Amino acid sequence: MSTAALPDLAHSQAAESPWAVETHGLTKRFGDNVAVNGVELLVPRGCAFGYLGPNGAGKTTLIRVLLGLTHADAGTMSLLGYPVPKHRDVALARVGAIVDEPRFHGHLTGRQNLQVLAAAREPAARDRIGPSLERVGLSHRADDKVSKYSMGMRQRLGVAACLIGDPQLLVLDEPMNGLDPAGMQDMRDMIVSLKAEGRTVVLSSHLLDEVERTCDAVAIVDRGNVIRQGPIAELLAGSSVVLQVECSEPDRARALLGATRIGAHVEVGSLGLGITLPAGTEREITAEIARLLVAGGISLYRLQEMQTSLESWFLQVTSRLGGPD
Amino acid sequence: MIATRFMELRKRRGLMIALIVVNIGIPTIFLAVRLLAHAFAPKTYGPAGGYNIYTGLSSGVLYIFGFIVAATLGCTAGSVDLTEGMFRHLVVTGRSRLALYLARIPAGLSIIVSLVAVGFTIVCAVCVFAAPTQLNYDGVNVPAGLSRTGLESWAADHADSVICNFNINGPGPSNIGCGPNGTPVTGNGSGAPGQPTPVQLRTAAILIANQDYLDYSHQFLYPSNSLMVKTGLWIELEAAVGFLVGLGLGSLLGQRTVAVILMIVLEIVLTPLFSRARITHLLNVQRSIVGVAVAHLAPGGIPVLGGGGGGPGGGQGNPALIPESTTWSVCVIVAWLVIWTALGAWRMMTRDA
């Protein structure tokens, strides 16, 4: 695991890489089932990156491949600029990860479990046990057996286990699982603070709201494929626009808009009209709709452009829910 | 890393209690009961220690239980990281999987060697310090350490006891036997028994003593220092084999229960069976079983594998065992240790975490 064993060139090349995680054509099969299908993923350094997908999309499998917990069938990958599996030991020495639910030796205390893990890392890791426990708010229970921990406390211990390696990259697989609202807020704050320290955080989750609050960029994975990735703001800018309209005669308003060339998809709901406009529609179209309705003798009570959330965008792009892909 | 692996195993309270009970508790309780019984009723119950108790406990309890205890610990060390979910945490540290595996060996061995040593030390201490002052040979108290002439001389002076109690190992006295009331009588069964003369008694006793000397010369009041050292090393070897094979098997299977069952079957079923049954076409296979090989390295005077009596050459001199050279035994043991360690390490390096 000695970094000195690597030529300086490898270190300098790794340091120059702008990507914390980089994969090309990464593939993992389980028999006929392709869990990771030629994934091209680029995670910039120093950001909080959300890795989103429905259950069974292949999120955890990709993480397991990246961390060397299972082997890839095809493709290349690098962590922090170090190609893996060739330099996996050097790369992982700078990585902290929680994969699936964090499980530990139940007969040992939280502190002792961290001692076991610290012993497998560099000597300085042992000195980071106390501060890591403090940071995740587990100091007061550090000397209790893990078998007495709640799920949320195990999650915190898992994060502490990541932190003892002073990682440049943290890979957190569903870190909010088992946390109460206060715990989720703490975890959110911690992710933000880790990012502020210059670390890269990869957050795998199906909690879209959490990802939207904490991450700068996301990748959407479905059926083993990364179908979108990029900064959240850019991705949402490319999504369709929804107008919510309250008016006196919704059915006539729908017929009226249907006869135009605006290209809107109009539905009548309990709250009035829902008008979906294609991505990239200019704002002038909204004014045009208002003029059309008023000119048609329909009383207009409210017209609001709804902010597209990550969740609604996610539902649009994931194939299982009938989205465009 | 070795220190934390040691801690991880040592903190398994249930396992440690079980190991201590089996390896230390059973011989201690056995000896304690004998000490108390002898203290309160010395005429009914003999001394707690002595040579025979030593050989019985060494080969019958510590040897077999030591292996099972070591195998249980080995199977635990080889599998629990995986079953308890710590394996992936350890892999993610970047430390090589081989190093993770190898760290378990000194950690586990230090525990098992200590446990076996404590149990064996207790047995040695009681067997030496609570040994009988006289040798009980065939139910007769006989001075220990006599020469052949000395035993014959002693037998001549205690002819009645010798004729009526000692085993007759060869053509016995022609016209003297033991009467129904436990005293020597003359006659061969065709006529009425008569009273033998003192000369007849002495001659018969000397003859029996001479025939029994070889057996007598292997009886001691208590084990010698040399025998205790050799026996201790031999038991530790068996325990180390149990641990390392168990570690490899546990790692290979990825779970403890089945691995422990297989190890127990190996020790108490397959090994005794294959060490004694001479199957001509499978003789080399039988010799290749590690338990058989270790049994052949038993020190002189130690009976092995549930009885059979150890000859002066120990396992090598034990006619009950299939023949096997010391070189072959050593090679078999080394091969088992290397192969199982390699298998366990290979599985750990290749399995999904």
XYZ file of C-alpha atoms in Angstrom:
678
model
C 0.000 0.000 0.000
C 3.038 2.238 0.100
C 2.626 5.211 -2.117
C 6.398 5.502 -2.322
C 6.441 2.292 -4.319
C 4.703 4.056 -7.183
C 6.761 6.064 -9.653
C 6.420 9.807 -9.289
C 4.959 9.901 -12.764
C 1.943 7.901 -11.648
C 1.372 10.281 -8.743
C 1.736 13.362 -10.888
C -0.595 11.985 -13.540
C -3.123 11.141 -10.856
C -2.897 14.603 -9.357
C -3.458 16.209 -12.740
C -6.636 14.281 -13.442
C -9.699 16.519 -13.016
C -11.872 13.526 -12.246
C -12.350 11.845 -8.910
C -14.069 8.951 -10.651
C -13.717 8.117 -14.292
C -15.105 5.052 -16.017
C -15.218 4.057 -19.651
C -17.316 1.182 -20.920
C -17.520 -0.317 -17.478
C -19.532 -3.516 -17.557
C -20.501 -6.059 -14.941
C -22.633 -9.109 -15.671
C -24.265 -11.647 -13.403
C -24.988 -14.453 -15.828
C -27.348 -13.046 -18.438
C -28.187 -10.035 -16.314
C -26.118 -6.964 -17.184
C -26.018 -4.987 -13.944
C -23.610 -2.333 -15.216
C -23.751 -1.783 -18.932
C -20.879 0.111 -20.520
C -21.043 2.943 -18.025
C -19.271 6.180 -18.913
C -19.091 8.206 -15.733
C -17.132 11.344 -14.930
C -17.230 12.725 -11.413
C -15.389 16.029 -11.030
C -13.077 16.499 -8.075
C -14.309 18.525 -5.145
C -18.022 18.255 -5.826
C -20.937 16.452 -4.249
C -22.160 14.078 -6.890
C -25.475 12.272 -6.770
C -25.792 8.868 -8.331
C -29.492 8.301 -8.803
C -31.551 5.421 -9.972
C -34.547 3.298 -9.151
C -34.162 0.128 -7.124
C -32.245 -2.488 -9.088
C -30.808 0.057 -11.511
C -27.233 -1.042 -10.744
C -26.130 1.756 -8.428
C -24.618 -0.424 -5.736
C -23.064 -2.804 -8.248
C -21.193 0.053 -9.900
C -19.905 1.188 -6.533
C -18.823 -2.344 -5.664
C -16.928 -2.564 -8.942
C -15.266 0.794 -8.377
C -14.126 -0.198 -4.901
C -12.800 -3.586 -5.924
C -15.407 -5.487 -3.974
C -16.215 -7.357 -7.157
C -14.441 -7.471 -10.503
C -15.530 -5.780 -13.717
C -16.152 -7.816 -16.848
C -15.103 -5.034 -19.218
C -14.091 -1.393 -19.307
C -11.595 0.830 -17.553
C -11.853 2.980 -14.471
C -9.804 5.230 -12.275
C -10.220 6.656 -8.805
C -8.600 9.989 -8.002
C -6.627 9.620 -11.203
C -5.165 6.225 -10.291
C -6.141 3.476 -12.689
C -7.772 0.575 -10.922
C -7.388 -2.294 -10.371
C -3.702 -1.650 -11.205
C -3.216 0.911 -8.426
C -6.261 0.031 -6.362
C -4.357 -0.080 -3.086
C -2.990 3.439 -3.525
C -6.324 4.787 -4.707
C -8.370 3.159 -1.952
C -6.025 4.469 0.708
C -7.526 7.870 -0.176
C -11.111 6.651 -0.394
C -13.753 6.129 2.260
C -16.902 4.234 1.470
C -20.148 2.904 2.858
C -21.628 0.172 0.707
C -25.119 -1.141 1.414
C -26.008 -1.020 5.072
C -22.952 -0.580 7.274
C -22.300 -3.747 9.258
C -19.652 -4.198 11.895
C -18.513 -6.723 14.475
C -21.404 -6.599 16.924
C -19.365 -7.874 19.850
C -16.918 -4.967 19.596
C -17.558 -1.370 20.527
C -17.754 1.316 17.905
C -14.291 2.510 18.823
C -12.844 -1.008 18.649
C -14.361 -1.548 15.219
C -12.673 1.617 14.054
C -9.404 0.390 15.577
C -9.679 -2.776 13.482
C -10.169 -0.694 10.355
C -7.530 1.874 11.282
C -4.984 -0.901 11.690
C -5.475 -1.765 8.031
C -4.790 1.832 7.019
C -1.845 4.145 7.522
C -0.612 4.635 11.119
C -2.099 8.132 11.320
C -5.575 6.664 10.918
C -5.527 5.561 14.541
C -5.212 9.171 15.666
C -8.274 10.120 13.659
C -10.616 7.714 15.458
C -11.566 10.137 18.220
C -12.117 13.159 15.970
C -14.113 11.046 13.505
C -16.406 9.782 16.235
C -16.784 13.318 17.482
C -17.632 14.587 14.036
C -20.422 12.067 13.466
C -21.815 12.672 16.943
C -21.046 9.227 18.280
C -18.476 9.997 20.978
C -20.855 9.361 23.831
C -21.698 5.879 22.557
C -18.282 4.992 21.162
C -17.583 2.499 23.922
C -20.899 0.680 23.624
C -21.075 -2.557 21.695
C -22.215 -2.107 18.126
C -24.865 -4.801 18.669
C -26.662 -2.202 20.794
C -26.532 0.474 18.108
C -29.559 1.579 16.141
C -29.488 1.577 12.360
C -28.860 5.298 12.352
C -25.934 4.945 14.732
C -24.426 2.307 12.501
C -24.743 4.690 9.593
C -22.867 7.290 11.579
C -20.237 4.758 12.514
C -19.917 3.904 8.837
C -19.225 7.530 8.051
C -16.691 7.664 10.890
C -15.034 4.596 9.375
C -14.728 6.544 6.136
C -13.272 9.577 7.845
C -10.428 7.803 9.655
C -8.700 7.435 6.301
C -8.822 11.214 5.719
C -10.284 10.455 2.290
C -10.202 12.672 -0.754
C -13.166 10.745 -2.118
C -16.136 9.475 -0.145
C -18.557 7.038 -1.677
C -21.746 6.865 0.337
C -24.348 4.310 -0.669
C -27.774 5.295 0.684
C -26.319 7.095 3.719
C -29.708 8.432 4.814
C -31.123 4.956 5.420
C -32.275 4.538 8.984
C -31.687 8.143 9.962
C -34.344 10.201 11.693
C -35.071 13.711 10.377
C -32.476 15.267 12.660
C -29.960 12.636 11.612
C -30.699 13.314 7.969
C -30.118 16.991 8.528
C -26.822 16.204 10.266
C -25.780 13.955 7.396
C -26.737 16.643 4.896
C -24.653 19.196 6.789
C -21.764 16.794 6.951
C -21.814 16.184 3.211
C -21.808 19.903 2.628
C -18.925 20.394 5.055
C -16.942 17.547 3.485
C -17.355 19.161 0.130
C -16.311 22.484 1.598
C -13.079 20.830 2.739
C -12.310 20.019 -0.872
C -13.282 16.355 -0.728
C -15.363 14.685 -3.386
C -18.556 13.022 -2.214
C -20.385 10.503 -4.356
C -23.843 9.986 -2.954
C -25.835 7.047 -4.219
C -29.469 7.395 -3.336
C -33.041 7.109 -4.401
C -34.005 10.043 -2.138
C -34.118 12.658 -4.866
C -34.938 15.495 -2.550
C -31.828 14.801 -0.485
C -29.646 14.660 -3.542
C -31.083 17.894 -4.890
C -30.351 19.614 -1.597
C -26.793 18.414 -1.213
C -25.327 17.691 -4.639
C -23.966 19.869 -7.411
C -24.140 17.265 -10.130
C -25.892 13.987 -10.709
C -25.912 10.966 -12.913
C -29.110 9.057 -13.567
C -28.708 5.344 -13.934
C -31.336 2.931 -15.148
C -31.025 -0.716 -16.109
C -27.280 -0.516 -15.767
C -26.916 2.494 -18.078
C -26.049 6.066 -17.184
C -28.714 7.898 -19.135
C -27.982 11.490 -18.054
C -25.217 13.193 -16.109
C -24.123 16.715 -15.430
C -24.710 19.682 -13.104
C -28.237 19.682 -11.696
C -29.001 23.211 -12.894
C -28.026 22.360 -16.466
C -30.007 19.160 -16.480
C -33.135 20.774 -15.123
C -32.814 23.609 -17.621
C -33.247 21.040 -20.325
C -36.468 19.625 -18.938
C -40.026 20.441 -20.034
C -41.931 23.393 -18.540
C -45.228 22.948 -16.683
C -47.800 25.744 -16.359
C -50.530 25.471 -13.750
C -53.661 27.401 -14.807
C -56.836 28.114 -12.847
C -59.636 29.447 -15.037
C -63.425 29.555 -15.344
C -63.917 26.950 -18.104
C -61.096 24.407 -18.109
C -62.598 22.139 -20.771
C -63.145 24.986 -23.212
C -59.687 26.309 -22.403
C -58.178 22.920 -23.305
C -60.062 22.856 -26.602
C -58.953 26.392 -27.317
C -55.264 25.639 -26.664
C -55.516 22.397 -28.620
C -56.497 24.301 -31.705
C -53.332 26.427 -31.614
C -49.805 25.576 -32.816
C -48.194 26.110 -29.431
C -47.515 22.388 -29.124
C -48.596 22.178 -25.530
C -49.849 19.051 -23.866
C -52.909 20.046 -21.839
C -54.594 18.061 -19.089
C -57.551 18.962 -16.918
C -57.080 18.167 -13.270
C -58.673 18.974 -9.937
C -56.557 22.116 -9.644
C -57.355 23.293 -13.163
C -55.275 22.973 -16.300
C -51.844 21.472 -16.402
C -50.000 22.644 -19.496
C -46.727 20.919 -20.337
C -44.491 22.725 -22.784
C -41.478 21.177 -24.502
C -37.983 21.820 -23.138
C -36.497 25.067 -24.406
C -39.854 26.787 -24.832
C -39.474 30.564 -24.687
C -41.197 32.487 -21.894
C -43.176 34.510 -24.454
C -45.298 31.411 -25.052
C -46.621 31.709 -21.510
C -47.823 35.234 -22.233
C -49.310 34.033 -25.512
C -51.327 31.376 -23.669
C -52.670 33.985 -21.270
C -53.677 36.251 -24.164
C -55.413 33.370 -25.961
C -57.471 32.418 -22.939
C -58.520 35.962 -22.128
C -59.330 36.638 -25.776
C -61.471 33.511 -25.783
C -63.627 34.951 -22.997
C -62.293 32.710 -20.279
C -61.712 34.213 -16.855
C -58.106 33.605 -15.778
C -57.621 33.355 -11.989
C -54.023 32.091 -11.783
C -51.220 31.148 -14.162
C -48.001 29.841 -12.639
C -44.874 28.356 -14.150
C -43.974 25.404 -11.950
C -40.300 24.905 -11.053
C -39.212 21.510 -12.370
C -37.880 19.466 -9.484
C -35.201 16.834 -9.718
C -37.878 14.319 -8.861
C -40.176 15.243 -11.735
C -37.219 15.359 -14.075
C -36.054 11.991 -12.810
C -39.500 10.552 -13.482
C -39.411 11.967 -16.975
C -36.097 10.426 -17.916
C -36.223 7.028 -16.263
C -37.609 4.447 -18.619
C -39.547 2.449 -16.109
C -42.046 5.214 -15.544
C -42.845 5.783 -19.147
C -40.566 8.714 -19.726
C -39.161 9.659 -23.068
C -36.213 7.216 -22.755
C -3.104 -5.254 12.363
C -2.230 -8.474 14.165
C -3.020 -6.846 17.506
C -6.477 -5.780 16.395
C -7.184 -9.206 14.897
C -6.161 -10.661 18.250
C -8.525 -8.266 20.016
C -11.350 -9.110 17.633
C -11.046 -12.810 18.430
C -10.380 -12.409 22.132
C -13.454 -10.251 22.605
C -15.746 -13.021 21.405
C -16.792 -13.811 24.926
C -19.006 -16.788 24.185
C -16.424 -18.443 22.012
C -13.628 -17.778 24.474
C -15.637 -19.187 27.393
C -16.409 -22.304 25.381
C -12.780 -22.736 24.422
C -11.579 -22.225 27.990
C -14.162 -24.637 29.386
C -13.221 -27.349 26.913
C -9.490 -26.897 26.988
C -8.875 -25.857 30.569
C -12.094 -26.416 32.477
C -12.612 -30.108 31.758
C -9.149 -31.307 32.810
C -9.183 -28.910 35.767
C -12.529 -30.151 37.040
C -11.483 -33.764 36.526
C -8.290 -33.251 38.492
C -9.990 -31.173 41.169
C -12.534 -33.920 41.803
C -9.762 -36.481 42.066
C -7.802 -34.256 44.445
C -10.815 -33.787 46.700
C -11.789 -37.450 46.567
C -8.278 -38.504 47.494
C -8.072 -35.911 50.229
C -11.279 -37.094 51.899
C -11.023 -40.834 51.208
C -7.429 -41.705 50.374
C -7.959 -45.457 50.805
C -10.834 -45.542 48.359
C -9.567 -43.035 45.834
C -5.993 -43.012 44.609
C -3.818 -39.941 44.126
C -5.091 -37.354 41.675
C -1.943 -37.232 39.582
C 0.604 -39.668 38.337
C 1.896 -40.999 35.110
C -1.226 -42.814 33.974
C -3.464 -39.835 34.603
C -0.987 -37.688 32.702
C -0.934 -39.888 29.637
C -4.711 -40.233 29.669
C -5.347 -36.510 29.910
C -2.637 -35.584 27.453
C -3.646 -37.902 24.665
C -7.322 -38.394 25.482
C -8.390 -34.857 26.354
C -5.878 -32.149 25.535
C -4.794 -33.625 22.208
C -8.295 -34.096 20.802
C -10.004 -31.160 22.494
C -7.051 -28.928 21.691
C -7.516 -29.697 18.014
C -11.264 -29.091 18.126
C -10.858 -25.848 20.051
C -8.184 -24.665 17.637
C -10.244 -25.664 14.622
C -13.257 -23.772 15.977
C -11.171 -20.670 16.464
C -9.631 -21.073 13.027
C -12.989 -21.477 11.316
C -14.242 -18.422 13.193
C -11.248 -16.317 12.219
C -11.588 -17.455 8.624
C -15.233 -16.622 8.161
C -16.594 -13.974 10.499
C -15.357 -10.911 8.652
C -17.436 -12.049 5.730
C -20.533 -13.107 7.637
C -20.524 -10.027 9.879
C -20.035 -7.595 7.015
C -16.622 -6.279 8.008
C -14.828 -7.786 5.050
C -15.894 -5.054 2.652
C -14.849 -2.336 5.104
C -11.423 -3.939 5.287
C -11.122 -4.338 1.522
C -12.046 -0.698 1.002
C -9.078 0.351 3.137
C -6.870 -0.670 0.232
C -4.858 -3.136 2.328
C -4.120 -6.261 0.314
C -6.450 -9.130 0.937
C -3.497 -11.447 1.402
C -2.189 -9.277 4.225
C -5.642 -9.285 5.808
C -5.647 -13.073 5.707
C -2.111 -13.560 6.972
C -2.674 -11.217 9.930
C -5.141 -13.723 11.348
C -2.526 -16.452 11.656
C -0.302 -15.030 14.413
C -3.353 -13.513 16.127
C -5.205 -16.815 16.305
C -2.148 -18.909 17.065
C -1.236 -16.711 20.018
C -4.664 -17.387 21.524
C -4.741 -21.085 20.867
C -1.169 -21.741 21.939
C -1.833 -19.899 25.200
C -5.030 -21.819 25.906
C -3.431 -25.176 25.243
C -0.387 -24.223 27.302
C -2.493 -23.265 30.319
C -4.512 -26.482 30.182
C -1.397 -28.575 29.739
C 0.466 -26.804 32.543
C -2.369 -27.544 34.961
C -2.315 -31.205 33.980
C 1.459 -31.403 34.351
C 1.454 -29.658 37.717
C -1.202 -31.889 39.244
C 0.234 -35.056 37.741
C 3.692 -34.314 39.151
C 2.841 -32.811 42.529
C -0.068 -35.122 43.297
C 1.579 -38.270 42.000
C 1.401 -41.525 43.998
C 4.389 -42.417 46.146
C 4.233 -46.027 45.042
C 3.557 -47.531 41.687
C 0.293 -49.371 41.429
C 1.094 -52.181 39.071
C -1.686 -54.653 38.328
C -3.352 -53.585 41.575
C -0.226 -54.050 43.711
C 1.831 -51.230 45.162
C 5.341 -51.690 43.807
C 8.377 -49.429 44.250
C 8.989 -47.428 41.095
C 12.151 -47.438 39.046
C 13.435 -50.924 39.999
C 15.922 -52.745 37.813
C 15.062 -56.173 36.503
C 16.998 -57.791 39.369
C 15.421 -55.396 41.805
C 11.913 -56.222 40.648
C 12.668 -59.954 40.835
C 14.028 -59.533 44.333
C 11.004 -57.514 45.372
C 8.689 -60.114 43.800
C 10.409 -62.897 45.730
C 9.622 -61.045 48.944
C 5.964 -60.451 47.923
C 5.308 -63.734 46.173
C 1.647 -64.052 47.208
C 0.702 -60.642 45.747
C 2.696 -61.187 42.584
C 1.324 -64.655 41.830
C -2.283 -63.625 42.466
C -2.251 -60.143 40.853
C 0.435 -59.724 38.225
C -0.441 -60.537 34.643
C 1.320 -63.582 33.308
C 3.011 -62.653 30.047
C 4.327 -65.964 28.787
C 4.526 -69.553 30.033
C 3.583 -69.195 33.666
C 4.607 -71.300 36.659
C 3.681 -74.878 35.913
C 2.259 -76.046 39.200
C 1.203 -72.900 41.049
C -1.838 -70.767 40.666
C -4.043 -68.439 42.646
C -6.652 -70.058 44.870
C -10.227 -68.888 45.287
C -9.430 -66.971 48.455
C -6.625 -65.029 46.798
C -3.683 -67.089 48.049
C -1.331 -69.208 45.924
C -2.054 -72.907 45.725
C -0.415 -75.867 44.034
C -2.038 -78.291 41.606
C -3.065 -78.259 37.999
C -6.750 -78.722 38.553
C -6.848 -82.567 38.578
C -6.267 -83.042 42.261
C -7.012 -81.201 45.459
C -5.110 -77.904 45.788
C -2.213 -77.904 48.204
C 0.037 -75.442 49.967
C 3.138 -74.486 47.899
C 6.510 -74.416 49.543
C 8.327 -71.078 50.014
C 10.842 -72.053 47.376
C 8.069 -72.780 44.864
C 6.471 -69.438 45.672
C 9.708 -67.473 45.213
C 10.540 -69.255 41.977
C 7.075 -68.580 40.527
C 7.080 -64.926 41.611
C 10.532 -64.323 40.120
C 9.404 -65.931 36.859
C 6.305 -63.705 36.621
C 8.268 -60.571 37.564
C 10.839 -61.346 34.915
C 8.094 -61.686 32.286
C 6.421 -58.431 33.380
C 9.558 -56.346 33.603
C 9.300 -54.834 30.129
C 5.787 -53.636 30.868
C 6.753 -52.503 34.379
C 9.712 -50.516 33.075
C 7.279 -48.281 31.152
C 5.360 -47.412 34.301
C 6.335 -44.282 36.185
C 5.115 -42.429 39.227
C 4.956 -39.218 37.260
C 6.031 -37.968 33.836
C 9.626 -36.907 33.326
C 10.476 -33.334 32.377
C 11.593 -34.518 28.981
C 8.293 -36.286 28.345
C 6.292 -33.253 29.434
C 8.192 -30.950 27.108
C 7.808 -33.315 24.171
C 4.138 -33.903 24.894
C 3.507 -30.187 25.207
C 5.097 -29.488 21.858
C 3.185 -32.343 20.271
C -0.162 -31.093 21.591
C 0.670 -27.561 20.475
C 1.515 -28.909 17.020
C -1.851 -30.618 16.798
C -3.600 -27.425 17.911
C -1.670 -25.306 15.420
C -2.614 -27.725 12.649
C -6.251 -27.531 13.737
C -6.190 -23.737 13.705
C -4.490 -23.312 10.339
C -6.569 -25.934 8.566
C -9.705 -24.496 10.167
C -8.710 -20.993 9.085
C -8.257 -22.108 5.501
C -11.456 -24.130 5.457
C -13.469 -21.340 7.085
C -12.178 -18.846 4.564
C -12.818 -21.219 1.684
C -16.407 -21.956 2.697
C -17.151 -18.468 3.962
C -19.089 -19.746 6.927
C -18.242 -21.194 10.290
C -20.744 -23.892 11.176
C -20.149 -26.287 8.298
C -16.402 -25.776 8.552
C -16.387 -26.650 12.267
C -18.499 -29.749 11.659
C -16.124 -30.927 8.944
C -13.129 -30.388 11.197
C -14.711 -32.354 14.038
C -15.565 -35.183 11.654
C -11.969 -35.187 10.467
C -10.603 -35.372 13.994
C -12.884 -37.804 15.750
C -14.141 -39.982 12.902
C -11.839 -40.040 9.906
C -8.497 -39.825 11.666
C -9.031 -42.686 14.159
C -10.576 -44.774 11.398
C -7.828 -44.278 8.857
C -5.025 -44.493 11.377
C -5.926 -48.056 12.317
C -7.747 -49.746 9.455
C -5.107 -51.063 7.080
C -6.682 -50.760 3.653
C -3.943 -51.983 1.359
C -4.870 -49.980 -1.712
C -5.475 -46.791 0.261
C -2.498 -46.947 2.568
C -0.830 -43.868 1.111
C -4.106 -41.978 1.238
C -4.479 -42.935 4.879
C -0.942 -41.765 5.578
C -1.759 -38.455 3.944
C -4.341 -37.536 6.570
C -2.866 -34.918 8.832
C -4.201 -36.426 12.044
C -2.537 -39.727 11.257
C 0.718 -37.935 10.540
C 0.615 -35.989 13.806
C -0.224 -39.158 15.728
C 2.966 -40.710 14.411
C 4.963 -37.908 15.979
C 3.637 -38.662 19.467
C 6.394 -38.848 22.068
C 7.303 -42.224 23.544
C 4.919 -43.556 26.158
C 1.921 -41.548 25.032
C -1.047 -43.566 23.789
C -2.697 -41.924 20.807
C -6.039 -41.745 19.083
C -8.231 -43.089 21.806
C -6.048 -45.836 23.170
C -3.732 -48.449 21.832
C -0.873 -47.836 24.180
C 2.186 -45.917 23.208
C 5.329 -47.883 22.816
C 8.738 -46.548 23.740
C 8.908 -44.958 20.337
C 5.604 -43.122 20.780
C 3.483 -42.888 17.643
C 6.239 -44.437 15.567
C 6.357 -47.409 17.890
C 2.634 -47.831 18.200
C 1.682 -51.128 16.570
C -1.963 -50.058 16.401
C -1.211 -47.331 13.878
C -0.575 -47.876 10.201
C 3.167 -47.714 9.485
C 4.480 -44.298 8.472
C 7.949 -42.788 8.504
C 8.748 -39.611 10.397
C 9.822 -37.917 7.160
C 6.502 -38.745 5.539
C 4.637 -37.468 8.610
C 6.485 -34.160 8.557
C 5.909 -33.766 4.822
C 2.192 -34.478 5.204
C 1.833 -31.920 7.993
C 3.720 -29.237 6.080
C 1.721 -29.967 2.940
C -1.589 -29.650 4.773
C -0.584 -26.356 6.330
C 0.662 -24.899 3.060
C -2.249 -26.126 0.958
C -4.990 -24.985 3.324
C -3.338 -21.645 3.922
C -3.012 -21.143 0.178
C -6.625 -22.176 -0.437
C -7.934 -19.854 2.261
C -5.842 -16.945 1.021
C -6.796 -17.576 -2.606
C -10.507 -17.587 -1.775
C -10.177 -14.422 0.228
C -8.356 -12.708 -2.619
C -10.884 -13.722 -5.245
C -14.249 -13.646 -3.509
C -16.718 -10.790 -3.894
C -16.824 -8.674 -0.765
